[in-house]
Amino acid sequence: MMQQALLWLACGAGMLAAGWGAAALAHQCPGPRALRRWAAALWLAAALTLVLLAGSTGRLYWLSAYAVALAALFGWWSELAPSNRRDWAEEVARMVTGRVHDGQVTLHNVRNFQWRARHDYQARWETRQYDLHALRTVDLLASHWMGPAIAHTLVSFGFADGRHLVFSVEIRRERHEAFSPVGGFFKQYEACIVAADERDIVRVRTNIRREDVYLYRVHMPADTMRSLFLAYVEQANRLAHTPRFYHTLTANCTTIVYHMARRLVRGLPLNWRLVLSGYLPGYLHRLGALEPGWELHALRAAGYLNPRAQAADQAEDFPARIRAGVPGHEPAAAR
């Protein structure tokens, strides 16, 4: 009886592995999409046949044959390696890198696109310099693109001269690829860090893609702000030198930020809102990192950017105009 139960337990695990293998082949098998689908379908049919034969006959050699096939599939999967040399989509074609000397940061490949439509833009990549001693603010931006639970996380650093630089951990898709949340589980994309002007990376979301974007002022000591900025630069340099795959759960726009922040703030707790990133502001509010004296729903309402961003459009003072009325960004006299 126990042996039969163990057999069916092994068969159940085998069915789960069969589904994973089919998805892996559908996303990563070499060749055109039709070939990938056929490979996935054949694998699934063969794997389920072997598992069902083992379960119905009690013959372990069917499971042994399946185990050999599964080991071969895992061997192929482990050989898939990330790369920085592909035909990338234009908006992620370059990787930001930086040099730091005496508090002065020089960033290469800062993105400053002028977006006219989703696929109509003027590409501009710039070299910029920032004085870390002039760093004044850190803002969290949550761009909701698939309901309230899922948002893309961006971090904006504000300087005394009024400039704002945004860092964003993004998928690095190839020119022919479209974004797929499922593909992020199966090594379909590399990870990259984009550093961009707010009139590029915020405006494309509010004005072009029409995502719902919210801005929250994050309070942290000046040395922690500088450390977080440098952590982005360090991670960007590392990715430019050693590529890694993006993963929807373990290496996404929120979890990578968390791992960087964890080095700066000891004991930073893990939380389910790091996965359901649309609720990340609630996590920060609970930690006391957002503007004090405000309920979360009030911060969310005041931080909704779309109307202000669409009114500002391509104005030079875009960063100041989108922050009008955001708690923590009112003029000092008003505070």
Short mmCIF file of C-alpha atoms in Angstrom, two decimals, residues 18 109 206 249 270 289:
data_model
loop_
_atom_site.label_atom_id
_atom_site.label_comp_id
_atom_site.label_asym_id
_atom_site.label_seq_id
_atom_site.Cartn_x
_atom_site.Cartn_y
_atom_site.Cartn_z
CA ALA A 18 6.17 17.48 -17.58
CA ASN A 109 24.23 55.75 -21.62
CA THR A 206 1.75 58.21 -18.16
CA LEU A 249 9.65 36.22 -9.02
CA LEU A 270 10.77 40.07 3.63
CA ALA A 289 9.43 55.16 5.23
#
